[in-house]
XYZ file of C-alpha atoms in Angstrom:
246
model
C -9.028 -12.385 11.911
C -6.454 -9.768 12.889
C -3.837 -10.802 15.459
C -1.206 -8.779 17.277
C 1.329 -7.357 16.731
C -0.348 -5.255 14.045
C 2.799 -3.337 13.028
C 6.293 -4.396 11.932
C 9.046 -4.065 14.521
C 11.058 -0.822 14.479
C 13.901 -1.214 11.968
C 12.341 -4.239 10.240
C 13.082 -4.242 6.505
C 12.042 -5.911 3.287
C 14.133 -5.990 0.101
C 12.655 -7.637 -2.976
C 12.964 -7.868 -6.760
C 10.370 -8.646 -9.419
C 10.809 -10.584 -12.703
C 10.881 -7.375 -14.800
C 13.828 -5.976 -12.800
C 11.810 -3.773 -10.435
C 13.445 -3.476 -7.001
C 11.649 -2.737 -3.728
C 13.046 -1.531 -0.392
C 10.945 -1.000 2.741
C 11.761 -0.143 6.359
C 9.706 0.467 9.479
C 11.221 3.839 10.457
C 9.075 4.631 13.506
C 7.314 2.489 16.072
C 4.954 5.080 17.567
C 3.407 6.501 15.552
C 3.940 3.605 13.118
C 5.690 4.843 9.974
C 6.675 2.753 6.952
C 9.099 4.145 4.360
C 9.719 2.685 0.916
C 11.565 3.013 -2.382
C 10.447 1.236 -5.562
C 12.815 1.449 -8.556
C 11.380 0.536 -11.948
C 13.170 -1.610 -14.539
C 16.039 0.273 -16.141
C 15.528 3.199 -13.733
C 12.325 4.007 -15.655
C 10.746 5.468 -12.507
C 11.255 5.847 -8.769
C 8.295 5.574 -6.419
C 9.110 6.567 -2.856
C 7.559 7.943 0.278
C 6.351 7.182 3.776
C 3.005 6.625 5.422
C 1.436 6.510 8.847
C -2.155 6.051 9.908
C -4.844 6.605 12.491
C -7.473 3.958 13.200
C -10.979 3.899 14.657
C -13.460 1.112 15.260
C -17.116 0.758 14.381
C -19.547 -2.129 14.723
C -17.424 -5.072 13.503
C -15.489 -2.587 11.353
C -12.077 -0.949 11.361
C -11.451 2.429 9.690
C -7.860 3.302 8.749
C -6.952 6.810 7.590
C -3.470 7.076 6.077
C -1.268 10.122 5.668
C 2.287 10.876 4.614
C 3.944 11.392 1.219
C 3.846 9.366 -1.998
C 5.876 10.521 -5.005
C 6.494 8.913 -8.392
C 9.500 10.430 -10.202
C 10.467 9.967 -13.867
C 13.795 10.541 -15.703
C 12.511 13.708 -17.443
C 11.997 15.373 -14.056
C 8.247 14.805 -13.827
C 7.046 14.185 -10.271
C 3.534 12.979 -9.544
C 2.340 13.179 -5.954
C -0.422 10.826 -4.838
C -2.828 11.550 -2.016
C -4.308 9.137 0.503
C -7.813 7.828 0.968
C -9.395 5.674 3.700
C -9.466 1.907 4.169
C -12.443 0.166 5.722
C -12.122 -3.400 6.987
C -15.455 -5.144 7.441
C -16.005 -8.210 9.684
C -12.888 -7.700 11.813
C -14.350 -9.594 14.792
C -16.406 -12.267 13.015
C -17.113 -13.248 9.421
C -14.838 -13.003 6.390
C -12.637 -9.892 6.465
C -13.318 -7.565 3.498
C -11.170 -4.527 2.732
C -12.599 -1.527 0.890
C -10.802 1.646 -0.216
C -13.087 4.666 0.132
C -12.912 8.428 -0.303
C -10.869 10.423 -2.811
C -7.476 10.071 -4.483
C -5.771 13.233 -5.748
C -2.746 13.039 -8.074
C -0.794 16.191 -8.986
C 1.780 16.838 -11.705
C 3.075 20.338 -10.977
C 5.534 20.341 -13.899
C 2.684 20.054 -16.405
C 0.027 21.873 -14.315
C -2.228 18.813 -14.099
C -4.360 17.303 -11.368
C -6.396 14.094 -11.337
C -9.149 13.496 -8.769
C -10.730 10.058 -8.404
C -13.761 9.467 -6.175
C -14.273 5.919 -4.955
C -17.582 4.205 -4.234
C -19.628 7.104 -5.594
C -21.943 5.175 -7.926
C -24.936 3.231 -6.629
C -25.394 -0.415 -7.661
C -21.650 -0.756 -8.434
C -18.933 -2.387 -6.300
C -16.975 -0.104 -3.969
C -13.840 -0.460 -6.131
C -15.539 1.608 -8.870
C -14.473 5.235 -9.253
C -15.291 8.376 -11.216
C -13.245 11.527 -11.633
C -11.434 13.852 -13.998
C -8.106 15.326 -15.073
C -7.922 19.134 -14.897
C -5.465 21.889 -15.686
C -4.491 23.735 -12.508
C -2.988 27.127 -11.759
C 0.000 27.861 -9.521
C -2.274 27.803 -6.476
C -3.374 24.254 -7.342
C -6.901 25.311 -8.304
C -8.684 23.741 -11.253
C -9.024 26.129 -14.202
C -9.925 23.853 -17.125
C -11.274 20.313 -17.538
C -9.080 18.036 -19.666
C -11.031 14.772 -19.625
C -13.333 12.562 -17.580
C -12.138 9.375 -15.885
C -13.933 6.287 -14.654
C -13.260 2.627 -14.009
C -12.390 0.121 -11.318
C -9.004 -0.140 -9.653
C -9.467 -3.916 -9.850
C -10.494 -4.022 -13.509
C -10.150 -1.145 -15.971
C -9.477 2.558 -16.564
C -11.229 4.798 -19.117
C -10.545 8.414 -20.103
C -13.397 10.074 -22.040
C -14.794 6.641 -22.860
C -11.517 5.286 -24.275
C -10.065 2.294 -22.445
C -6.401 2.796 -21.527
C -6.006 -0.219 -19.230
C -7.906 -3.474 -18.793
C -6.976 -6.242 -16.371
C -8.054 -8.866 -18.905
C -5.478 -7.674 -21.454
C -2.631 -8.618 -19.111
C -4.177 -11.661 -17.435
C -6.176 -13.502 -20.062
C -7.259 -17.103 -19.716
C -4.248 -18.100 -21.856
C -1.645 -16.400 -19.670
C -3.208 -16.542 -16.235
C -1.793 -20.010 -15.580
C 1.728 -18.614 -16.112
C 1.368 -15.917 -13.444
C 3.124 -16.877 -10.176
C 0.760 -17.367 -7.218
C 0.154 -14.206 -5.162
C 1.309 -13.998 -1.527
C -2.042 -15.038 -0.090
C -0.992 -17.875 2.188
C 1.960 -18.018 4.558
C 3.048 -19.992 7.560
C 5.911 -19.831 10.009
C 8.277 -22.772 10.189
C 10.196 -23.042 13.439
C 13.850 -24.018 13.138
C 15.509 -24.194 16.525
C 15.215 -20.739 18.101
C 14.426 -18.928 14.858
C 11.512 -18.720 12.445
C 11.392 -18.683 8.676
C 8.335 -17.140 7.023
C 7.459 -19.351 4.082
C 5.204 -17.648 1.533
C 4.114 -18.162 -2.056
C 5.203 -14.871 -3.588
C 5.351 -12.943 -6.855
C 8.716 -11.517 -5.821
C 12.074 -12.814 -4.639
C 14.266 -11.391 -1.906
C 17.290 -9.370 -2.987
C 20.724 -10.713 -2.166
C 22.713 -9.708 -0.249
C 20.136 -8.377 2.183
C 20.206 -6.383 5.402
C 20.211 -8.337 8.696
C 16.655 -7.169 9.460
C 14.334 -8.702 6.838
C 10.726 -9.498 7.582
C 11.046 -12.999 6.123
C 13.680 -14.268 8.544
C 13.158 -13.026 12.090
C 13.899 -14.297 15.587
C 11.060 -16.357 17.027
C 10.407 -14.919 20.506
C 7.612 -15.985 22.781
C 4.320 -14.080 22.812
C 5.242 -12.511 26.168
C 8.558 -11.324 24.717
C 6.766 -9.722 21.765
C 4.402 -7.825 24.065
C 7.269 -6.618 26.285
C 9.237 -5.472 23.211
C 6.343 -3.400 21.865
C 5.709 -1.837 25.270
C 9.417 -0.952 25.604
C 9.510 0.617 22.133
C 6.404 2.672 22.914
C 8.030 4.022 26.088
C 11.275 4.865 24.265
C 9.398 6.717 21.518
C 7.371 8.611 24.135
C 10.560 9.775 25.893
C 12.127 10.853 22.566
C 8.971 12.763 21.639
C 9.026 14.663 24.952
C 12.691 15.598 24.528
């Protein structure tokens, strides 16, 4: 189940690299409201994905609803910029049972340079898992309004993507039974190993940490007591409240 603290500490960072040369940089840039900023650089500078996000949360019966907002931009060398909207996350069984995350609502992607917009609607089809989506790509005018349909889209963000019935991506093409054993284990299990007065987060990961790194990574962090953690978060909340008033 979920345990506090829910958010990274203000100024906490993560720097990582992937086998294909992709580099990732993240920083917690605000404590209250919680804001995470990131920069993802593709291999050979093939793309730059950057932005920031914050969220609001509400509770239901054994459920947690998280609505994100902010900015997400993917930029390519030819000057194309694709903005990506935000949807809503629903976490089921947050108090008891196995926690299940679902992404619900609508994703809107816009390419202003080429006057294109793509809208994907999640969990809209009965008798299909909630990761299924339907949608379309449309030509848009300068006001961002749809003026002409380009093609239909459907699929599952966990499995495949079709445009007008033609499959453009399939999970099984990249992770077949012959290659799946070669894929490094995902970061699904971690534990904290205490070494003196510090902690090292040990995790099976598909990425490695960049070197040299900033002195504020999330993998190696001081190991304060639970009371110290609570006092730190309270202090940061008060500081942010004073700054907001000023």
